[in-house]
Tab-separated table of C-alpha atoms and ligand atoms in Angstrom:
chain	number	residue	atom	x	y	z
A	28	MET	CA	193.336	7.574	151.585
A	29	GLU	CA	192.258	5.711	154.964
A	30	GLY	CA	191.219	9.286	157.409
A	31	LYS	CA	191.724	11.679	154.533
A	32	ALA	CA	189.278	13.908	153.923
A	33	PRO	CA	188.049	13.702	150.754
A	34	LEU	CA	188.306	15.869	147.728
A	35	ASN	CA	185.517	18.725	146.983
A	36	ILE	CA	184.840	18.292	143.974
A	37	TYR	CA	183.729	21.706	143.019
A	38	GLU	CA	187.403	23.100	144.322
A	39	LEU	CA	188.232	22.192	140.515
A	40	THR	CA	187.827	23.863	137.542
A	41	ARG	CA	187.071	22.303	134.459
A	42	THR	CA	191.389	21.886	133.755
A	43	GLU	CA	191.943	20.783	136.839
A	44	LEU	CA	188.893	18.197	136.438
A	45	THR	CA	189.756	17.209	133.283
A	46	GLU	CA	193.724	16.377	134.867
A	47	LEU	CA	192.785	14.582	137.341
A	48	LEU	CA	190.450	12.637	135.683
A	49	GLN	CA	193.701	12.369	133.275
A	50	GLU	CA	195.341	10.943	135.986
A	51	TRP	CA	193.349	8.418	136.682
A	52	GLY	CA	193.569	7.194	132.747
A	53	GLN	CA	190.976	8.462	131.906
A	54	PRO	CA	190.013	9.802	128.306
A	55	ALA	CA	188.624	13.446	127.814
A	56	TYR	CA	185.653	13.188	127.612
A	57	ARG	CA	184.667	11.425	130.289
A	58	ALA	CA	186.253	14.896	132.263
A	59	GLU	CA	183.234	16.331	129.823
A	60	GLN	CA	180.322	14.396	131.065
A	61	LEU	CA	181.595	14.757	134.480
A	62	TRP	CA	181.267	18.638	134.272
A	63	GLN	CA	178.121	18.197	132.744
A	64	TRP	CA	176.241	15.803	135.331
A	65	LEU	CA	178.046	19.460	138.523
A	66	TYR	CA	176.526	21.945	136.397
A	67	GLU	CA	173.576	21.186	134.097
A	68	HIS	CA	172.478	17.844	136.009
A	69	LEU	CA	173.639	19.830	138.665
A	70	ALA	CA	173.620	16.135	140.264
A	71	ALA	CA	173.667	14.978	143.614
A	72	ASP	CA	175.528	11.373	143.683
A	73	PHE	CA	177.572	9.512	141.658
A	74	GLU	CA	175.608	7.677	141.056
A	75	GLU	CA	172.946	9.039	138.998
A	76	MET	CA	175.388	9.393	136.406
A	77	THR	CA	174.487	6.477	134.281
A	78	ASN	CA	176.820	7.752	131.001
A	79	LEU	CA	179.766	6.962	133.886
A	80	PRO	CA	181.499	4.201	133.876
A	81	ARG	CA	180.893	1.767	136.855
A	82	PRO	CA	184.025	1.557	137.774
A	83	LEU	CA	184.699	5.805	137.599
A	84	ARG	CA	181.454	6.633	139.621
A	85	ASP	CA	182.959	3.998	142.155
A	86	HIS	CA	186.375	5.458	142.355
A	87	LEU	CA	184.705	8.930	142.359
A	88	ALA	CA	182.698	7.569	145.110
A	89	ARG	CA	185.726	6.778	147.424
A	90	HIS	CA	187.682	10.457	146.115
A	91	ALA	CA	185.239	12.680	146.089
A	92	THR	CA	182.360	14.521	147.248
A	93	LEU	CA	179.159	16.318	146.266
A	94	GLN	CA	177.830	17.484	149.164
A	95	PRO	CA	180.465	19.269	151.200
A	96	LEU	CA	178.002	21.485	153.170
A	97	GLN	CA	175.410	19.690	155.227
A	98	VAL	CA	172.600	21.738	156.087
A	99	LEU	CA	172.571	22.166	160.001
A	100	GLU	CA	169.056	24.032	159.266
A	101	GLU	CA	167.194	25.396	156.446
A	102	LEU	CA	164.235	27.971	157.220
A	103	VAL	CA	161.545	29.088	155.479
A	104	SER	CA	160.712	32.925	156.381
A	105	ARG	CA	156.236	32.935	156.340
A	106	ASP	CA	155.603	34.879	153.154
A	107	GLN	CA	158.147	31.159	150.907
A	108	LEU	CA	160.420	33.752	149.156
A	109	THR	CA	162.349	33.833	151.540
A	110	ARG	CA	165.072	29.991	151.392
A	111	LYS	CA	167.859	30.737	153.934
A	112	PHE	CA	170.641	27.412	155.464
A	113	LEU	CA	172.981	27.394	158.480
A	114	LEU	CA	175.147	24.902	156.347
A	115	GLN	CA	177.835	23.158	157.688
A	116	LEU	CA	181.959	23.068	156.440
A	117	PRO	CA	183.191	19.282	156.168
A	118	ASP	CA	186.277	22.184	160.007
A	119	GLY	CA	183.114	21.777	161.660
A	120	GLU	CA	182.565	25.642	161.204
A	121	THR	CA	179.165	26.684	159.680
A	122	ILE	CA	178.303	29.715	156.591
A	123	GLU	CA	175.458	31.312	156.022
A	124	SER	CA	174.121	31.075	152.141
A	125	VAL	CA	170.165	32.209	150.995
A	126	LEU	CA	168.180	32.117	148.532
A	127	MET	CA	166.332	34.828	147.003
A	128	LEU	CA	162.428	34.352	145.260
A	129	TYR	CA	161.699	37.006	143.245
A	130	GLU	CA	159.405	37.728	140.839
A	131	ARG	CA	161.211	36.904	137.701
A	132	ARG	CA	164.691	36.716	139.770
A	133	ARG	CA	166.805	33.739	141.946
A	134	THR	CA	169.528	34.526	143.768
A	135	ALA	CA	171.758	32.394	145.538
A	136	CYS	CA	173.813	34.884	148.815
A	137	ILE	CA	176.173	33.541	149.552
A	138	SER	CA	179.298	33.166	152.226
A	139	THR	CA	182.817	34.061	151.225
A	140	GLN	CA	184.831	33.611	155.133
A	141	VAL	CA	183.580	31.571	158.301
A	142	GLY	CA	182.967	35.472	160.183
A	143	CYS	CA	184.074	38.337	159.205
A	144	PRO	CA	187.210	40.627	159.749
A	145	ILE	CA	185.526	44.144	159.843
A	146	ARG	CA	183.574	44.518	162.702
A	147	CYS	CA	181.271	47.268	160.667
A	148	ASP	CA	179.714	48.186	164.448
A	149	PHE	CA	175.669	47.229	162.668
A	150	CYS	CA	176.109	43.590	161.628
A	151	ALA	CA	176.045	40.782	162.800
A	152	THR	CA	178.338	39.032	161.608
A	153	GLY	CA	181.463	41.038	162.436
A	154	LYS	CA	179.994	41.284	166.273
A	155	SER	CA	181.362	37.242	166.506
A	156	GLY	CA	184.736	37.433	163.980
A	157	PHE	CA	186.699	35.716	161.862
A	158	ARG	CA	187.291	32.832	162.094
A	159	ARG	CA	188.928	31.328	157.991
A	160	ASN	CA	188.386	32.280	153.892
A	161	LEU	CA	186.368	29.786	152.810
A	162	THR	CA	188.084	28.110	149.250
A	163	ALA	CA	186.574	27.632	146.259
A	164	GLY	CA	185.023	24.638	146.487
A	165	GLU	CA	183.487	26.179	149.348
A	166	ILE	CA	182.026	29.017	147.383
A	167	VAL	CA	180.903	27.370	144.014
A	168	ALA	CA	178.412	24.704	146.072
A	169	GLN	CA	177.170	27.050	148.042
A	170	VAL	CA	176.022	28.191	144.798
A	171	ILE	CA	174.959	24.621	143.691
A	172	LEU	CA	173.503	23.506	146.793
A	173	ILE	CA	170.901	27.068	146.410
A	174	ALA	CA	170.307	25.686	142.824
A	175	ARG	CA	169.174	22.859	143.717
A	176	ALA	CA	166.971	24.521	145.686
A	177	ALA	CA	165.784	26.866	143.510
A	178	ARG	CA	164.683	24.242	141.454
A	179	GLU	CA	161.457	23.579	141.661
A	180	PHE	CA	161.091	27.473	141.411
A	181	ALA	CA	161.821	28.048	138.094
A	182	PRO	CA	159.862	28.088	135.001
A	183	ALA	CA	160.790	24.557	133.043
A	184	ASP	CA	163.947	25.024	131.128
A	185	ALA	CA	164.945	28.488	132.390
A	186	ARG	CA	168.079	28.588	134.274
A	187	PRO	CA	167.581	27.744	138.389
A	188	LEU	CA	169.696	30.663	139.470
A	189	THR	CA	169.678	33.440	137.553
A	190	ASN	CA	171.754	36.022	140.376
A	191	VAL	CA	175.028	34.988	141.691
A	192	VAL	CA	175.473	37.950	145.296
A	193	TYR	CA	178.986	37.460	147.482
A	194	MET	CA	176.699	39.940	149.896
A	195	GLY	CA	176.622	36.529	152.441
A	196	MET	CA	179.811	36.712	155.220
A	197	GLY	CA	183.001	37.955	154.822
A	198	GLU	CA	184.353	40.906	153.268
A	199	PRO	CA	185.037	38.527	148.911
A	200	LEU	CA	187.891	41.028	148.665
A	201	LEU	CA	189.581	40.095	151.060
A	202	ASN	CA	189.671	36.079	149.891
A	203	LEU	CA	189.398	37.767	146.421
A	204	ASP	CA	192.442	34.742	144.634
A	205	ALA	CA	189.361	31.632	146.061
A	206	VAL	CA	185.655	34.456	145.033
A	207	LEU	CA	188.180	34.296	141.759
A	208	LYS	CA	188.315	30.861	141.371
A	209	SER	CA	184.888	30.686	142.054
A	210	LEU	CA	183.839	33.023	139.189
A	211	ARG	CA	186.267	30.967	137.199
A	212	ILE	CA	184.339	27.698	138.064
A	213	LEU	CA	180.804	29.532	137.721
A	214	THR	CA	180.164	31.783	134.912
A	215	ASP	CA	182.334	28.058	132.792
A	216	PRO	CA	180.371	28.944	129.263
A	217	LYS	CA	179.847	24.910	128.645
A	218	GLY	CA	178.754	24.549	132.715
A	219	PHE	CA	176.970	26.658	135.820
A	220	ASN	CA	176.965	29.071	132.441
A	221	LEU	CA	176.443	32.207	134.865
A	222	GLY	CA	176.678	35.602	132.671
A	223	ASP	CA	179.005	37.170	134.883
A	224	ARG	CA	176.137	40.675	134.353
A	225	HIS	CA	174.581	38.350	136.396
A	226	ILE	CA	177.312	38.443	139.770
A	227	THR	CA	177.406	41.101	142.578
A	228	ILE	CA	180.237	41.556	144.282
A	229	SER	CA	179.917	43.369	147.735
A	230	THR	CA	181.991	45.529	149.200
A	231	ALA	CA	182.556	47.051	152.141
A	232	GLY	CA	185.206	49.251	150.243
A	233	VAL	CA	189.479	46.768	150.318
A	234	VAL	CA	191.023	49.797	147.232
A	235	PRO	CA	192.966	47.225	146.473
A	236	GLY	CA	190.827	44.211	145.477
A	237	ILE	CA	188.664	46.692	143.937
A	238	LEU	CA	191.362	47.500	141.602
A	239	ARG	CA	192.961	44.311	141.032
A	240	LEU	CA	189.391	43.152	140.004
A	241	ALA	CA	188.728	45.874	137.498
A	242	GLN	CA	192.031	44.805	135.890
A	243	GLU	CA	190.398	40.855	135.376
A	244	PRO	CA	187.990	40.514	132.267
A	245	LEU	CA	184.858	40.739	134.039
A	246	GLN	CA	182.119	42.426	134.078
A	247	VAL	CA	180.697	41.339	137.531
A	248	ARG	CA	178.893	44.394	138.797
A	249	LEU	CA	180.305	46.029	141.959
A	250	ALA	CA	178.936	47.162	145.250
A	251	LEU	CA	179.633	49.250	148.286
A	252	SER	CA	178.582	49.004	151.437
A	253	LEU	CA	179.123	52.301	151.696
A	254	HIS	CA	176.632	53.165	155.152
A	255	ALA	CA	178.157	57.626	155.372
A	256	PRO	CA	178.827	59.807	152.817
A	257	ASN	CA	181.677	60.844	155.596
A	258	ASP	CA	185.250	59.786	156.546
A	259	ALA	CA	184.015	60.806	160.367
A	260	LEU	CA	180.520	59.156	160.127
A	261	ARG	CA	182.608	55.921	158.112
A	262	ASP	CA	184.958	55.914	160.071
A	263	GLN	CA	182.575	54.197	163.015
A	264	LEU	CA	180.280	52.570	161.239
A	265	VAL	CA	183.076	50.705	158.345
A	266	PRO	CA	185.693	50.415	161.061
A	267	LEU	CA	186.995	49.271	157.795
A	268	ASN	CA	187.389	53.262	156.428
A	269	ARG	CA	190.586	53.841	159.008
A	270	ARG	CA	192.915	52.637	155.539
A	271	TYR	CA	191.183	53.163	152.938
A	272	PRO	CA	189.304	56.783	153.463
A	273	LEU	CA	186.007	57.898	151.355
A	274	ALA	CA	188.246	59.725	148.819
A	275	GLN	CA	190.964	56.334	148.067
A	276	VAL	CA	187.446	54.065	147.677
A	277	ARG	CA	185.843	57.035	145.462
A	278	GLN	CA	189.458	57.162	142.718
A	279	ALA	CA	188.956	52.950	143.171
A	280	LEU	CA	185.200	53.331	142.186
A	281	GLN	CA	185.864	55.305	138.960
A	282	THR	CA	188.574	53.000	137.628
A	283	TYR	CA	186.326	49.701	137.838
A	284	PHE	CA	184.170	52.207	136.470
A	285	GLU	CA	186.525	53.447	133.865
A	286	HIS	CA	187.231	49.367	132.852
A	287	THR	CA	184.373	47.700	133.581
A	288	GLY	CA	181.349	50.351	132.401
A	289	ARG	CA	178.945	49.243	134.554
A	290	ARG	CA	176.935	50.986	136.462
A	291	ILE	CA	178.153	50.891	140.564
A	292	THR	CA	175.634	49.610	143.333
A	293	ILE	CA	176.099	52.240	146.770
A	294	GLU	CA	174.195	50.002	149.451
A	295	TYR	CA	172.392	51.980	152.153
A	296	ALA	CA	171.457	51.141	155.913
A	297	LEU	CA	169.227	53.612	156.982
A	298	ILE	CA	170.186	53.692	160.601
A	299	LYS	CA	167.572	56.370	162.616
A	300	GLU	CA	168.765	59.816	163.327
A	301	VAL	CA	172.874	58.423	162.770
A	302	ASN	CA	172.998	58.377	158.113
A	303	ASP	CA	169.324	59.064	157.712
A	304	HIS	CA	168.980	62.613	157.669
A	305	LYS	CA	168.506	64.897	154.569
A	306	ALA	CA	171.981	66.912	154.788
A	307	GLN	CA	173.308	63.723	154.340
A	308	ALA	CA	171.427	62.063	151.172
A	309	ALA	CA	173.090	65.186	149.955
A	310	GLU	CA	176.316	64.785	151.010
A	311	LEU	CA	176.557	61.216	149.402
A	312	ALA	CA	175.450	63.013	146.663
A	313	GLU	CA	178.472	65.114	146.696
A	314	LEU	CA	180.454	62.447	146.737
A	315	PHE	CA	179.523	60.161	143.976
A	316	ALA	CA	178.975	63.542	141.483
A	317	GLY	CA	180.023	62.573	137.937
A	318	LEU	CA	180.891	58.785	138.837
A	319	PRO	CA	177.002	56.483	137.711
A	320	ILE	CA	175.542	54.578	140.598
A	321	HIS	CA	173.041	52.735	141.535
A	322	VAL	CA	171.693	53.554	145.811
A	323	ASN	CA	170.049	51.025	147.328
A	324	LEU	CA	167.819	52.431	150.395
A	325	ILE	CA	167.633	49.042	153.745
A	326	PRO	CA	165.842	50.383	156.448
A	327	VAL	CA	169.154	48.682	158.923
A	328	ASN	CA	168.461	45.236	160.091
A	329	PRO	CA	168.418	45.555	164.115
A	330	VAL	CA	170.907	43.082	165.750
A	331	GLU	CA	170.603	42.464	168.937
A	332	ASN	CA	172.986	44.460	171.619
A	333	SER	CA	173.327	47.094	169.208
A	334	PRO	CA	171.278	50.707	170.014
A	335	TYR	CA	170.598	50.901	165.504
A	336	ARG	CA	166.778	51.964	165.692
A	337	PRO	CA	166.044	51.249	161.959
A	338	SER	CA	164.328	54.741	160.504
A	339	PRO	CA	160.923	55.201	159.501
A	340	PRO	CA	158.829	55.307	156.672
A	341	ALA	CA	158.619	58.774	156.256
A	342	ARG	CA	163.182	59.235	156.866
A	343	VAL	CA	163.555	57.049	154.082
A	344	GLN	CA	161.247	59.084	151.987
A	345	VAL	CA	162.470	62.169	152.706
A	346	PHE	CA	165.755	60.573	152.142
A	347	MET	CA	165.368	58.679	148.261
A	348	GLU	CA	163.759	62.440	147.221
A	349	GLU	CA	166.595	64.507	148.619
A	350	LEU	CA	168.662	61.925	146.174
A	351	GLU	CA	166.353	61.416	143.769
A	352	ARG	CA	166.741	66.704	143.463
A	353	HIS	CA	170.022	65.280	142.937
A	354	HIS	CA	169.438	62.863	140.486
A	355	ILE	CA	170.490	59.831	141.325
A	356	PRO	CA	168.454	56.741	140.643
A	357	CYS	CA	167.359	54.915	144.162
A	358	SER	CA	165.346	52.533	145.108
A	359	VAL	CA	164.206	50.583	149.108
A	360	ARG	CA	165.098	47.633	149.211
A	361	VAL	CA	162.213	45.852	151.104
A	362	ARG	CA	163.240	43.838	154.391
A	363	ARG	CA	163.127	40.965	152.924
A	364	GLY	CA	163.410	37.262	155.140
A	365	LEU	CA	163.257	38.838	158.622
A	366	ASP	CA	161.847	36.128	160.203
A	367	VAL	CA	164.711	33.974	158.763
A	368	GLN	CA	166.492	35.822	160.150
A	369	ALA	CA	168.099	37.360	156.828
A	370	GLY	CA	170.470	40.222	158.751
A	371	CYS	CA	173.975	39.824	157.612
A	372	GLY	CA	175.316	36.025	159.624
A	373	GLN	CA	171.570	36.498	161.883
A	374	LEU	CA	171.556	33.054	162.127
A	375	ARG	CA	174.454	31.574	162.356
A	376	SER	CA	174.598	34.107	165.609
A	377	ARG	CA	172.407	32.627	167.258
A	378	TYR	CA	173.173	28.209	166.429
A	379	LEU	CA	176.608	29.799	167.906
A	380	ALA	CA	175.033	31.195	171.035
A	381	GLN	CA	173.139	27.939	171.391
A	382	SER	CA	176.152	25.300	170.656
A	383	SER	CA	178.307	27.561	173.425
A	384	SER	CA	175.678	26.970	176.294
B	413	SAH	N1	181.785	42.702	153.792
B	413	SAH	C1	180.644	42.612	152.738
B	413	SAH	C2	179.511	41.782	151.720
B	413	SAH	C3	178.832	41.563	153.307
B	413	SAH	S1	177.194	42.085	153.737
B	413	SAH	C4	180.274	43.886	152.833
B	413	SAH	O1	180.888	44.875	153.418
B	413	SAH	O2	179.486	45.072	151.069
B	413	SAH	C5	176.621	42.257	153.095
B	413	SAH	C6	175.707	43.170	153.023
B	413	SAH	O3	174.887	43.783	154.180
B	413	SAH	C7	176.258	44.799	153.573
B	413	SAH	O4	176.286	46.000	152.571
B	413	SAH	C8	176.451	44.549	154.540
B	413	SAH	O5	176.910	46.090	155.010
B	413	SAH	C9	175.026	44.901	154.672
B	413	SAH	N2	174.179	45.396	156.399
B	413	SAH	C10	175.632	43.755	157.371
B	413	SAH	N3	174.324	43.879	158.049
B	413	SAH	C11	173.258	44.670	157.958
B	413	SAH	C12	171.951	45.277	158.555
B	413	SAH	N4	172.272	45.288	160.406
B	413	SAH	N5	171.269	45.868	158.714
B	413	SAH	C13	171.266	45.932	156.852
B	413	SAH	N6	173.188	46.053	156.541
B	413	SAH	C14	173.168	44.847	156.769
């Protein structure tokens, strides 16, 4: 095994883990025990697995790892409610994951790619370019790492994390195989047992991905990062729109709703005097007439070298009232963790800038 990178154990589904242990001459119940250590106890060291025989623990420690992600930096927001992790992958690439604490929810926001190929005009991740897809195990490992960190905030007997959102760096629907595999692992009822209704996948509008996800026997919440109510503006803000214009995206969302029965979330970053006019709120409402949606409004997080400014509260209010007048449910998201660069990709951008200077 000399020189070979250890196996990231979070790459394996329960079936695959059982097969691996079988190859090692272990009975099936050992895989069940190991699975519990991984996904119920969130073990960080094989030494904790005291009901596994010593030789198996040693063998695991030689060939596999429970820490495929190294924490390079952990930032805690002033209000303590947002914790952001800069994580290093085995090949040296870096990603971000965030723990967000709410009154009753503990949410992990995880990345699906290193960088992002979509290049939205207002997004720090897009500006840094695209490096590679994450593997399923790298996605699962983020959730486990965040879950370990969340434990101290969870009431006794409560699960460490209540929600997982695929809303960190990258476009999940351009890495759908790995995303789906990570979902199979995380929703396994004998392990982490995350309910699919507590999972959100956010997309910039990859139509074939939305349609494929609709075919899956999953009821994950789908969020569309809309940011503009017409093709002319959306072509500029979310360049993917040139490939999949709004009519196609809307049709795909309709299909998703018909298959899952789940209301679609629309993400809308309000940019002062760009997409926050009252008429644009009306246009948004018209675009989605007949489709159950919930709109999340968030004043855009200013990123470096960008002309975009967040909409001031008065403009946010007008936009929101116009949506409500059209009977569109909406909420304004509190800007969280700003002091920890919790805006998409901002911590990593700073890290990359520092390490190249
Ligand atoms: N690629 C996926 C998921 C990652 S981005 C997607 O586009 O949905 C997560 C969310 O953060 C998206 O809604 C994205 O549009 C938004 N976002 C990115 N940069 C932002 C900024 N500067 N201010 C506010 N929201 C931003």
